[in-house]
Coordinates of C-alpha atoms and ligand atoms in Angstrom, one line a residue:
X1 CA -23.4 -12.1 12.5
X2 CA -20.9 -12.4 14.7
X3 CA -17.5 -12.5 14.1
X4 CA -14.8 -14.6 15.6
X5 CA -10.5 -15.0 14.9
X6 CA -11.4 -18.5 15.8
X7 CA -13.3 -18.7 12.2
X8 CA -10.9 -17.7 10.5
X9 CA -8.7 -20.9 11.9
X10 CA -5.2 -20.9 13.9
X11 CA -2.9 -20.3 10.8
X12 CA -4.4 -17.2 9.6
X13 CA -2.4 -14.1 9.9
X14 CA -3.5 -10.7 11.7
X15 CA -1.3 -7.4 12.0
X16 CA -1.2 -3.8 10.7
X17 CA 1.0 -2.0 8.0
X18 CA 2.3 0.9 8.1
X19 CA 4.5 2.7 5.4
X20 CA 8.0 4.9 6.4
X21 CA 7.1 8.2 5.0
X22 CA 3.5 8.0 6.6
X23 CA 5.2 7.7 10.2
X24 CA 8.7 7.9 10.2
X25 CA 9.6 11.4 10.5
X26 CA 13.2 12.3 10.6
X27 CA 13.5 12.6 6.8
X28 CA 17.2 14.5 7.3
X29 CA 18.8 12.8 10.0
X30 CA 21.6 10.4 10.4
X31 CA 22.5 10.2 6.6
X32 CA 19.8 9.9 5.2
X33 CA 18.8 11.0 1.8
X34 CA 16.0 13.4 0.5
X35 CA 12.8 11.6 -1.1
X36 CA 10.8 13.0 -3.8
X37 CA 8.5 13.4 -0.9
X38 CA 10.7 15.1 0.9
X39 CA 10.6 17.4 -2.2
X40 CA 7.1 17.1 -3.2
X41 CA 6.4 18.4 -0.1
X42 CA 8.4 21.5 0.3
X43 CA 5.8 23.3 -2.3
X44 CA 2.9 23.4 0.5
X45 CA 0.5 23.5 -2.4
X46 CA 1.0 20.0 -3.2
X47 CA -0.8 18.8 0.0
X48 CA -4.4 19.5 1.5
X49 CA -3.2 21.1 4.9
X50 CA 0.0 22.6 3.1
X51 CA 1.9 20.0 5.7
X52 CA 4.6 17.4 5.2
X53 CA 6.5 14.5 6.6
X54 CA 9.5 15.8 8.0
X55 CA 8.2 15.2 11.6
X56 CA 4.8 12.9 11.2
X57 CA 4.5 10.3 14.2
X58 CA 8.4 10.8 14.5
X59 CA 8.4 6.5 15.0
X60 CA 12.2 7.2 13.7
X61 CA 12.6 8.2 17.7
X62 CA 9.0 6.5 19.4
X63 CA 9.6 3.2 17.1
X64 CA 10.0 0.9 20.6
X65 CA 7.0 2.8 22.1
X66 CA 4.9 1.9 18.6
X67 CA 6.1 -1.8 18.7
X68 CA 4.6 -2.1 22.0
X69 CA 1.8 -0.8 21.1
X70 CA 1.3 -3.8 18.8
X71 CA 2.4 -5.8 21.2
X72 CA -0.3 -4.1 23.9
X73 CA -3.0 -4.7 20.9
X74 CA -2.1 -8.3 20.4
X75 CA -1.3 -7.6 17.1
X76 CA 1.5 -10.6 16.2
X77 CA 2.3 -9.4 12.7
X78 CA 3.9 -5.7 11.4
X79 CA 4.0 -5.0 7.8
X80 CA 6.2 -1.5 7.4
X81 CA 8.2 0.1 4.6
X82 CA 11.7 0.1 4.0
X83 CA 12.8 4.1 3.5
X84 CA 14.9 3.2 0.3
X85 CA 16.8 6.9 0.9
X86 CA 17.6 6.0 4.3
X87 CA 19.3 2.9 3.4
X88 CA 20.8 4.1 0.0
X89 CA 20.9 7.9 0.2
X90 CA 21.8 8.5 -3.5
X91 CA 19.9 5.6 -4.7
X92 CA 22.4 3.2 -5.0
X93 CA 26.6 3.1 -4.4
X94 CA 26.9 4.1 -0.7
X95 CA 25.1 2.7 1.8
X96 CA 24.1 4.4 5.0
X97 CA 24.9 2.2 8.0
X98 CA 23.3 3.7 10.6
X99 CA 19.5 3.7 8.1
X100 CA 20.5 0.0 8.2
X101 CA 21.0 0.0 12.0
X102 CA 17.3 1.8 12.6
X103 CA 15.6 -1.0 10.7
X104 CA 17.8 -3.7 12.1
X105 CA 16.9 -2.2 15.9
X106 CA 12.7 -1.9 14.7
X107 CA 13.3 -5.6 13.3
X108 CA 14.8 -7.0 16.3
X109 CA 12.3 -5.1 18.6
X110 CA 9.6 -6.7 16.6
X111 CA 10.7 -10.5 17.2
X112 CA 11.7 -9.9 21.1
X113 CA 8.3 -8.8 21.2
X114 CA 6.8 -12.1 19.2
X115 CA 5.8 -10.2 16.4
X116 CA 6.8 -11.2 12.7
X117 CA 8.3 -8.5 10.5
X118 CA 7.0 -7.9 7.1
X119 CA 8.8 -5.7 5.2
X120 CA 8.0 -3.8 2.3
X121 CA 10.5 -2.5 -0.3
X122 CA 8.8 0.4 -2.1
X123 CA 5.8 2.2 -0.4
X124 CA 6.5 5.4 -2.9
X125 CA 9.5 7.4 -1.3
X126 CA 11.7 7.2 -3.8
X127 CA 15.8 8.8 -3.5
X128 CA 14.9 12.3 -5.0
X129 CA 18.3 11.7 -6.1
X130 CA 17.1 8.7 -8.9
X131 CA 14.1 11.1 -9.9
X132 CA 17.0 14.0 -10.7
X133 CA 17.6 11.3 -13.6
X134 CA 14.3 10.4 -14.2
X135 CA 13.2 8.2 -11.7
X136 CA 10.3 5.9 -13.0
X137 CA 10.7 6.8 -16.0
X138 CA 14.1 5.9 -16.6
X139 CA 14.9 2.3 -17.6
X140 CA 17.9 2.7 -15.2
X141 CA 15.1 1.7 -12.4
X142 CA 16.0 -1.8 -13.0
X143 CA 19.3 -1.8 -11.6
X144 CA 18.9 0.9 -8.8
X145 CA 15.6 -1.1 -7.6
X146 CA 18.0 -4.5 -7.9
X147 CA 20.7 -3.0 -6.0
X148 CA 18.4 -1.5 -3.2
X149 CA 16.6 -5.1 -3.3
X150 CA 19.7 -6.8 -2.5
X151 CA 20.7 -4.1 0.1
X152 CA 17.6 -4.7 2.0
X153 CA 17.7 -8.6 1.2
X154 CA 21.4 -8.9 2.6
X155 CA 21.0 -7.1 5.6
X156 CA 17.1 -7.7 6.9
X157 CA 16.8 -11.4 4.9
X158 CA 18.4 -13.0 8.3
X159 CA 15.3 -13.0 10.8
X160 CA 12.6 -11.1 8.2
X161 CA 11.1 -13.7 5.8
X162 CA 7.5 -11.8 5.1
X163 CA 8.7 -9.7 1.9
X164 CA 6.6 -7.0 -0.5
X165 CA 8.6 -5.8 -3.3
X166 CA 6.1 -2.8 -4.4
X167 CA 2.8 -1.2 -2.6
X168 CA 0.2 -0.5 -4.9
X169 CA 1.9 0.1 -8.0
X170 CA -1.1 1.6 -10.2
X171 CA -1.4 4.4 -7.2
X172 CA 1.8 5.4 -7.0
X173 CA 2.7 5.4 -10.8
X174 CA -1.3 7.1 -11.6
X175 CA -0.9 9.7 -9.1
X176 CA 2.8 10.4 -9.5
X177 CA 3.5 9.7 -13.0
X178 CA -0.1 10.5 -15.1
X179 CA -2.3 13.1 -12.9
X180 CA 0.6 14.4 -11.0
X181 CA -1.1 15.0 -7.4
X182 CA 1.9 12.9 -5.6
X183 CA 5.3 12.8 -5.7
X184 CA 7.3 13.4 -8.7
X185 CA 4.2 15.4 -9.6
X186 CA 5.1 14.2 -12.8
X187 CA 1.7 14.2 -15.8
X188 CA 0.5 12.6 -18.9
X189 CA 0.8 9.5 -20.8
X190 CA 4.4 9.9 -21.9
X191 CA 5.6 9.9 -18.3
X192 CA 3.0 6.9 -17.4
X193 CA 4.1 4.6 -19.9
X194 CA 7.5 4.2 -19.1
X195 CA 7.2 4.2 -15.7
X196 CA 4.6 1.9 -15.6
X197 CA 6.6 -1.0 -17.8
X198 CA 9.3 -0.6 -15.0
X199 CA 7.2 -0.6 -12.4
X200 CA 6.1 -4.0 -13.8
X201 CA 9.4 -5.1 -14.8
X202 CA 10.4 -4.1 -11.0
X203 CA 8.0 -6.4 -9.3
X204 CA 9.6 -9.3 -11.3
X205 CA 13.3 -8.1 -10.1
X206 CA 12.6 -7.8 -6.8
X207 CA 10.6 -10.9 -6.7
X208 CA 13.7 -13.0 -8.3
X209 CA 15.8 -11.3 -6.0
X210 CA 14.5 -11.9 -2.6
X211 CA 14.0 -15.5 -3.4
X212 CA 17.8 -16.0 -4.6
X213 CA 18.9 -14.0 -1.3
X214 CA 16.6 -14.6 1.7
X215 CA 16.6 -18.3 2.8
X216 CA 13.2 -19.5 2.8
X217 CA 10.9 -16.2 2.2
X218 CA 7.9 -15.8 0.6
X219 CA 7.4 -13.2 -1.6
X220 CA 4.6 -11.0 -2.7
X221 CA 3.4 -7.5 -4.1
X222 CA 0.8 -5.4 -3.1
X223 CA -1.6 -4.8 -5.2
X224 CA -4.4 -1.9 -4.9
X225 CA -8.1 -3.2 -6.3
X226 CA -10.6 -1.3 -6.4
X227 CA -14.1 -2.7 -7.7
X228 CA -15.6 -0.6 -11.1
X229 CA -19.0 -0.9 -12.0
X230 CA -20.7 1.1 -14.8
X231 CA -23.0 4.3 -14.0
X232 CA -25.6 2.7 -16.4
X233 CA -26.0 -0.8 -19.0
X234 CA -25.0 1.5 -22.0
X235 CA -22.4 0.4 -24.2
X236 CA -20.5 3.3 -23.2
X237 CA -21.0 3.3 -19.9
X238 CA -19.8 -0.6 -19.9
X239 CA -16.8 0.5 -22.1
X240 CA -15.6 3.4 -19.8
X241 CA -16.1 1.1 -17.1
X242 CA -13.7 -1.6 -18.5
X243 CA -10.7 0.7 -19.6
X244 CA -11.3 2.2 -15.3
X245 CA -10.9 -1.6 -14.7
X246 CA -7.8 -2.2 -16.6
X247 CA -6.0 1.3 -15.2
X248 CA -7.7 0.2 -11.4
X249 CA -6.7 -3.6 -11.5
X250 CA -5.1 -5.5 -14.1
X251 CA -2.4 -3.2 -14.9
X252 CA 0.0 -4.8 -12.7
X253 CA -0.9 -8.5 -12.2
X254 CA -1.6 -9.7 -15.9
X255 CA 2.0 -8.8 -16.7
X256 CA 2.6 -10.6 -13.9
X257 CA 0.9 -13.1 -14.9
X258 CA 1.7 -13.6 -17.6
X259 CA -0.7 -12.2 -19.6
X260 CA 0.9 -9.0 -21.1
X261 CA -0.8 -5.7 -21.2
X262 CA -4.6 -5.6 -21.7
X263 CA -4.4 -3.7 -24.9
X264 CA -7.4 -4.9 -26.1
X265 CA -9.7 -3.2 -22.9
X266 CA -7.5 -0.3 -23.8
X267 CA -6.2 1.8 -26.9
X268 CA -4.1 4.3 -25.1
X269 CA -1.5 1.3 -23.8
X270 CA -0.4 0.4 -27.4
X271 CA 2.0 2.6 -27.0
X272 CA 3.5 0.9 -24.1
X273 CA 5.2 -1.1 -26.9
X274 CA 7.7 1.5 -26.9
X275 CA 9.4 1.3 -24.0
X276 CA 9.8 -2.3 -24.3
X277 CA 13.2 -4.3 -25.2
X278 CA 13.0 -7.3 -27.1
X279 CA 13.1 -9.7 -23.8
X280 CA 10.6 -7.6 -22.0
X281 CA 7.7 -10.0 -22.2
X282 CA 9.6 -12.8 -21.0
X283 CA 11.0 -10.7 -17.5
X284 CA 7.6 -9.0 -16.9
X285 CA 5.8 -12.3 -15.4
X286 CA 6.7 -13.8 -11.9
X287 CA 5.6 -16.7 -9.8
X288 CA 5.0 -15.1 -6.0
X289 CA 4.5 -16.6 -3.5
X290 CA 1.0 -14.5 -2.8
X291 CA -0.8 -12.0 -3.7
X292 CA -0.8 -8.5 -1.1
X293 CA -4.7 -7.9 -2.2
X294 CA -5.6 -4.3 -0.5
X295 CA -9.5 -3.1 -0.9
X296 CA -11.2 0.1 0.2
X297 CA -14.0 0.3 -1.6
X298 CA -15.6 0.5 -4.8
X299 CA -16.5 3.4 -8.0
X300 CA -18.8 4.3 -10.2
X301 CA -17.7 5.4 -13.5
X302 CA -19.6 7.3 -16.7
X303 CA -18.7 7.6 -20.3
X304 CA -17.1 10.7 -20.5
X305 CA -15.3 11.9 -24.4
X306 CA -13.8 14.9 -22.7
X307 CA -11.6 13.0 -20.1
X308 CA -8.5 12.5 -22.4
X309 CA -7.6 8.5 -22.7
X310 CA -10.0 6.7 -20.2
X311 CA -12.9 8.5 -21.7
X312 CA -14.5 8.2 -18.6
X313 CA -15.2 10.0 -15.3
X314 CA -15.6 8.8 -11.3
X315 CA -19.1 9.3 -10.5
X316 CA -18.2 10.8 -6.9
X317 CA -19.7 8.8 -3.9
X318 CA -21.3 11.6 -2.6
X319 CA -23.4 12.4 -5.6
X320 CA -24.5 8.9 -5.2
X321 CA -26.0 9.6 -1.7
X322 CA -24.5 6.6 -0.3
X323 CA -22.3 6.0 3.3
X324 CA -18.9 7.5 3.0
X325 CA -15.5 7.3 5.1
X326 CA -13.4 10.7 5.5
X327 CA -11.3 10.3 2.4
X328 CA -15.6 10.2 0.7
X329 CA -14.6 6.8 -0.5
X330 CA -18.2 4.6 -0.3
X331 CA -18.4 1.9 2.4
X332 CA -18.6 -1.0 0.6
X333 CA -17.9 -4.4 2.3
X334 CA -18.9 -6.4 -0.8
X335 CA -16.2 -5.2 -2.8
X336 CA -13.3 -6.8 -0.8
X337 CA -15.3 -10.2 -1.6
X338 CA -15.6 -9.7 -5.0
X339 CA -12.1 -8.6 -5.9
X340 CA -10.8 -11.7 -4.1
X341 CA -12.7 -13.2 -6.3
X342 CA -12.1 -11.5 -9.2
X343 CA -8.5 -11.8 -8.8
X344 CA -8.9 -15.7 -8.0
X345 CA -10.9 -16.4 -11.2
X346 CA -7.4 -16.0 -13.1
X347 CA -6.5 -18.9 -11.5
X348 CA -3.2 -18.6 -10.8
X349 CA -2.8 -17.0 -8.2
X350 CA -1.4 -19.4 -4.7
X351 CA -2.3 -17.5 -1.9
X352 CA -4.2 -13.7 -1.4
X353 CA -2.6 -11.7 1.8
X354 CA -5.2 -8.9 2.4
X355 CA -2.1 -6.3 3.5
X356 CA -4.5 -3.1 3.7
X357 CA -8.1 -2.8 4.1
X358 CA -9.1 0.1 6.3
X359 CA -10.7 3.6 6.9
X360 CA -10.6 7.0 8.3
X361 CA -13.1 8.8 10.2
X362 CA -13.2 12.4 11.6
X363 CA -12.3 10.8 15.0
X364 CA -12.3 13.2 18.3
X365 CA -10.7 12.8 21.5
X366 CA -12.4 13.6 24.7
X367 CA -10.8 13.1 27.6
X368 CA -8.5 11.0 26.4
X369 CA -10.8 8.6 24.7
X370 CA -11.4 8.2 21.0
X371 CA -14.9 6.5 20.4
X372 CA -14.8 5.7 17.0
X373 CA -18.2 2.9 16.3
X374 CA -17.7 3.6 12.2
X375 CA -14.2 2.4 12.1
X376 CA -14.9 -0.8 14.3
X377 CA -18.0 -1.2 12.0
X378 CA -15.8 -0.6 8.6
X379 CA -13.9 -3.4 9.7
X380 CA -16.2 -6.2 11.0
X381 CA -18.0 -6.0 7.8
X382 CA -15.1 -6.3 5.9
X383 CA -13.6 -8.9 7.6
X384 CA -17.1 -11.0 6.9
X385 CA -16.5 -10.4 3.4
X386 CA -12.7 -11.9 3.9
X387 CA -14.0 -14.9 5.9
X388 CA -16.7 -15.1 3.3
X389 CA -14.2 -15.7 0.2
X390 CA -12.3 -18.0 2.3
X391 CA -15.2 -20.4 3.6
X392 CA -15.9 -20.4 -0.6
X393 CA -12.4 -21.8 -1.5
X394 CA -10.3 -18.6 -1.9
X395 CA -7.1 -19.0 -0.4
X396 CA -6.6 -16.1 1.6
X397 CA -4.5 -16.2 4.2
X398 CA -4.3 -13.4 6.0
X399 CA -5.7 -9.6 7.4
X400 CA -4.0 -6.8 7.7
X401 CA -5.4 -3.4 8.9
X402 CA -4.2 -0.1 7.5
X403 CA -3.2 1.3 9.6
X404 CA -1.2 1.1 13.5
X405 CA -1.1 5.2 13.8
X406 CA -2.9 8.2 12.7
X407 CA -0.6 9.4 10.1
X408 CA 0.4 11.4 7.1
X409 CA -2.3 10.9 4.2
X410 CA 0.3 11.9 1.2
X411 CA -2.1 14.4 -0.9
X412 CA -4.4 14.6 2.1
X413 CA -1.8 15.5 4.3
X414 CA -3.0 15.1 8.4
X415 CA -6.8 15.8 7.5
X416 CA -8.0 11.8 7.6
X417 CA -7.2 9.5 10.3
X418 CA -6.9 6.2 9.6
X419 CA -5.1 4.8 12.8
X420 CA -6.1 2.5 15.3
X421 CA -4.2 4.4 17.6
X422 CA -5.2 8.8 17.9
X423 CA -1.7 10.6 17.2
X424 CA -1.7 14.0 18.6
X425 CA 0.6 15.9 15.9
X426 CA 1.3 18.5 18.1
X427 CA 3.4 16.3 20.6
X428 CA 3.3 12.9 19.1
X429 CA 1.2 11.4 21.8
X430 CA -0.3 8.0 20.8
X431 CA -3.7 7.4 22.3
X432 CA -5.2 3.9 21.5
X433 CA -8.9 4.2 19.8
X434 CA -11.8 2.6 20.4
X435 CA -11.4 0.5 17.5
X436 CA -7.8 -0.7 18.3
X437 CA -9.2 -2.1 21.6
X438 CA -12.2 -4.0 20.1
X439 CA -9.5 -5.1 17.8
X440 CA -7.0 -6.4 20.4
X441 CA -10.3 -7.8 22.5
X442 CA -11.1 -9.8 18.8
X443 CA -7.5 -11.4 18.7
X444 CA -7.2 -12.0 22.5
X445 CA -9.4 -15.2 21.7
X446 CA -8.1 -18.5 21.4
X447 CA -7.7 -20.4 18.9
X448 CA -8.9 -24.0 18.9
Ligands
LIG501 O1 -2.3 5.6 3.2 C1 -2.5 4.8 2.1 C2 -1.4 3.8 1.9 O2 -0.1 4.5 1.9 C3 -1.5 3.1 0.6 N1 -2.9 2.5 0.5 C4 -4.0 3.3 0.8 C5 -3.8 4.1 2.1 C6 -5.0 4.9 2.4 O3 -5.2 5.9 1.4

C-alpha cells in the first residue's frame, strides 16, 4: 500500500517530540536546578552505558540549529518538554528568569520558522529539590505541580496553545516509583500508590489550570499504551493478562474518566483507598481536550505466582522469535490500531493525538550517511494503522514521531537511537537519517 499525507486530509497534524532531559544538556547552568535525573544519574550504575544527561545533544546551546532542522524536514509541528527545574529551581517560590528566557527564545524560534509549539509540562525531570520531600509521593505535589502549571501557563500561554500536562504517567510512576530502574529509583507498592493517586490527581490540575490561564488552548495528556495479550487461553493466563492491562493502560485514563480505579481487574489497588481525601473522586476526572495516545508495540504476558502483585511475567519478544527494534520491543503495527480503538470504545474520549510512536535501530554512519530501511519501514506501517483507525471513525487527529535527535534513552542511556536525525555524542554533530528525509519527502506533498 502506499501511503500518502494527502490521505490523511489537510487538517491533520505532523511533527516530532522531544523531551528536555533527553536533549537538553546543560543541566547546571544559568540557574537552573538539579533533577532527580540529574541525581539518578550521578550513580553510573543506574544507566546501561554508566552515562548521563549533563551534556546529551546540548539543544540548550544548538536549540536554533535543531529548529531548523525541523524546519529543513518540513516538519510544521514541535512537541518538547518544559525542564520544570530550569523554570522553578527549588520546585516552586523563585523563579529562574533566564530558564524562562531559553524557552521563550526556542518558542519564538519555532513560530518565525512556521512551526507550532507544543509544550509539555512533565516529561519525568522532576526538581530533586521536591523529591528531598518526597516528591510523588507526597500529597504536596498538588500545589508545586499547580504553581509550576501556572508558571509555565503565564509565561509560554501567549503564542503556545498545544498543551500536555503529563507524559506517560504509568512509565514514569512504574519505573520510578514501583521497580525503581528510573529516577527517584524509588520501589514497591507503598511508594506506587501514593504517587500514582497524585499523578492522577495532577493530570486533572494541570488540565483545569491551563484552560483557566491560556486563552483558547487545548489541552491533553500523554498517555503510554501498550497492547497485552495473554501467553495462552488459560484462566490464568487471561487473568495475568488483565491486571498487565490495568498497570499498562487504564491506570491513568479511567480516573480520568471518570471511572475510578479498576479495583475489580486488580486486588493490589485497594489499597489506593488510602491515600485518598474525601473529595478525591470528584478532582480525579477531567474533560481534555484530546487524548496524547503514544504506541510502540505490544507484550505477551504469563501467569506467574512468584512475581509479587501482578502475578504475572513479560514473555520477552525475543523468546517469541518475532521482529524486534533495539530496545527488543516487537514490531507490531497492529497494535497502534487497536489501542486507538481500545481507548475509543470508552467513548468519551473527543479527539486521540498520536504524540509518540517510533523506534530505534542500531543505525551506522558511513560517510556521512545513515541508511536506516527498518526505521522508514517501522513507521509507514504504523502510520497505515493510524490512517486505518481514522478512515473507521476514530478521531485521531494527528502524528507525531518520537523522536527529532538521537538522544539520551533514560535506563538505556546512549545505547538505542531513536532519532530521525544521527547525533554524534562526541561533538554533537546532527546528521539527518535516511528516514528523516523520506519523512520530509512524505510531508513535502500537497495537500488537496
Ligand atoms: O524516550 C522515551 C520517551 O521519553 C517516552 N516515551 C518512550 C520513549 C522511547 O522509550
Amino acid at each position: 500500500m502506499s501511503l500518502n499525507k494527502t490521505d490523511f486530509g489537510p487538517d491533520f497534524q505532523w511533527g516530532v517530540s522531544t523531551a528536555a532531559y533527553q536533549i537538553e544538556g546543560a543541566y547546571k547552568k544559568r540557574g537552573k536546578g538539579l533533577s532527580i535525573w540529574d541525581v539518578f544519574t550521578q550513580n553510573s550504575a543506574n544507566i546501561k552505558d554508566g552515562s548521563n544527561g549533563n551534556k546529551s545533544c546540548n539543544h540548550y546551546k544548538h536549540y536554533k540549529k535543531d529548529i531548523d532542522l525541523l524546519k529543513k524536514l518540513n516538519i510544521p509541528n514541535y512537541r518538547f518538554s518544559i525542564s520544570w527545574p530550569r523554570i522553578l529551581p527549588s520546585g516552586f517560590g523563585e523563579v529562574n528568569q533566564r530558564g524562562i528566557d531559553f524557552y521563550s527564545r526556542l518558542i519564538d524560534r519555532c513560530l518565525d520558522k512556521g512551526i507550532t509549539p507544543w509544550i509539555t509540562l512533565y516529561h519525568w525531570d522532576l526538581p530533586n529539590e521536591l523529591e528531598l520531600k518526597g516528591g510523588w509521593t507526597n500529597r504536596d505535589i498538588l500545589n508545586w505541580f499547580a504553581e509550576y502549571t501556572e508558571v509555565a501557563a503565564k509565561n509560554f500561554g501567549d503564542r503556545v496553545k498545544n498543551w500536555l500536562v503529563l507524559n506517560e504517567p504509568a512509565t514514569f510512576i512504574g519505573a520510578g516509583y514501583f521497580l525503581g530502574y528510573h529516577a527517584p529509583g524509588k520501589k514497591g507498592i507503598n511508594n506506587f500508590l501514593p504517587a500514582m493517586h497524585h499523578a492522577n490527581l495532577c493530570q486533572g490540575i494541570g488540565g483545569r489550570i491551563l484552560k483557566e490561564t491560556v486563552p483558547f488552548c487545548k489541552a491533553g495528556t500523554a498517555l503510554s499504551t501498550t497492547q497485552i495479550d495473554s501467553h495462552s487461553a488459560s484462566i490464568k493466563d487471561v487473568q495475568a493478562k488483565n491486571r498487565f492491562d490495568v498497570i499498562f493502560n487504564r491506570l491513568f485514563i479511567e480516573p480520568l474518566l471518570g471511572l475510578g480505579y479498576p479495583v475489580k481487574d486488580f486486588d493490589a489497588l485497594k489499597k489506593v483507598s488510602q491515600c485518598m481525601l474525601q473529595n478525591d473522586e470528584k478532582h480525579l476526572p477531567f474533560d481534555f481536550d484530546f487524548i496524547g495516545l503514544q504506541n510502540y508495540t505490544r507484550e505477551v504476558v504469563k501467569y506467574n505466582p512468584l512475581i509479587p502483585y501482578a502475578k504475572g511475567r513479560i514473555v520477552e519478544a525475543k523468546d517469541r522469535n518475532v521482529e524486534c527494534t533495539g530496545m527488543g520491543w516487537e514490531i507490531y503495527p497492529e497494535a497502534i490500531y487497536n489501542m486507538l480503538h481500545k481507548l475509543n470504545a470508552y467513548g468519551k474520549i473527543k479527539e486521540f493525538v498520536v504524540t509518540e510512536n517510533g523506534a530505534s535501530f542500531p543505525d551506522i554512519k558511513v560517510e556521512k550517511k545513515i541508511n536506516d530501511p527498518q526505521r522508514i519501514e517501522f513507521l509507514k506501517a504504523h502510520m497505515e494503522q493510524v490512517l486505518r483507525a481514522k478512515n473507521e471513525g476514530i478521531n485521531v487527529t494527528g502524528y507525531f514521531i518520537w523522536t527529532l535527535l538521537d538522544n539520551f534513552e533514560w535506563a538505556e542511556g546512549y545505547t538505542q537511537r531513536f532519532g530521525l536525525v544521527y547525533t554524534n555524542f562526541k561533538n554533537r554533530k546532527r546528521y539527518i537519517k535516511e528516514s528523516g528525509y523520506w519523512f520530509a519527502g512524505f510531508l513535502a506533498e500537497k495537500s488537496e
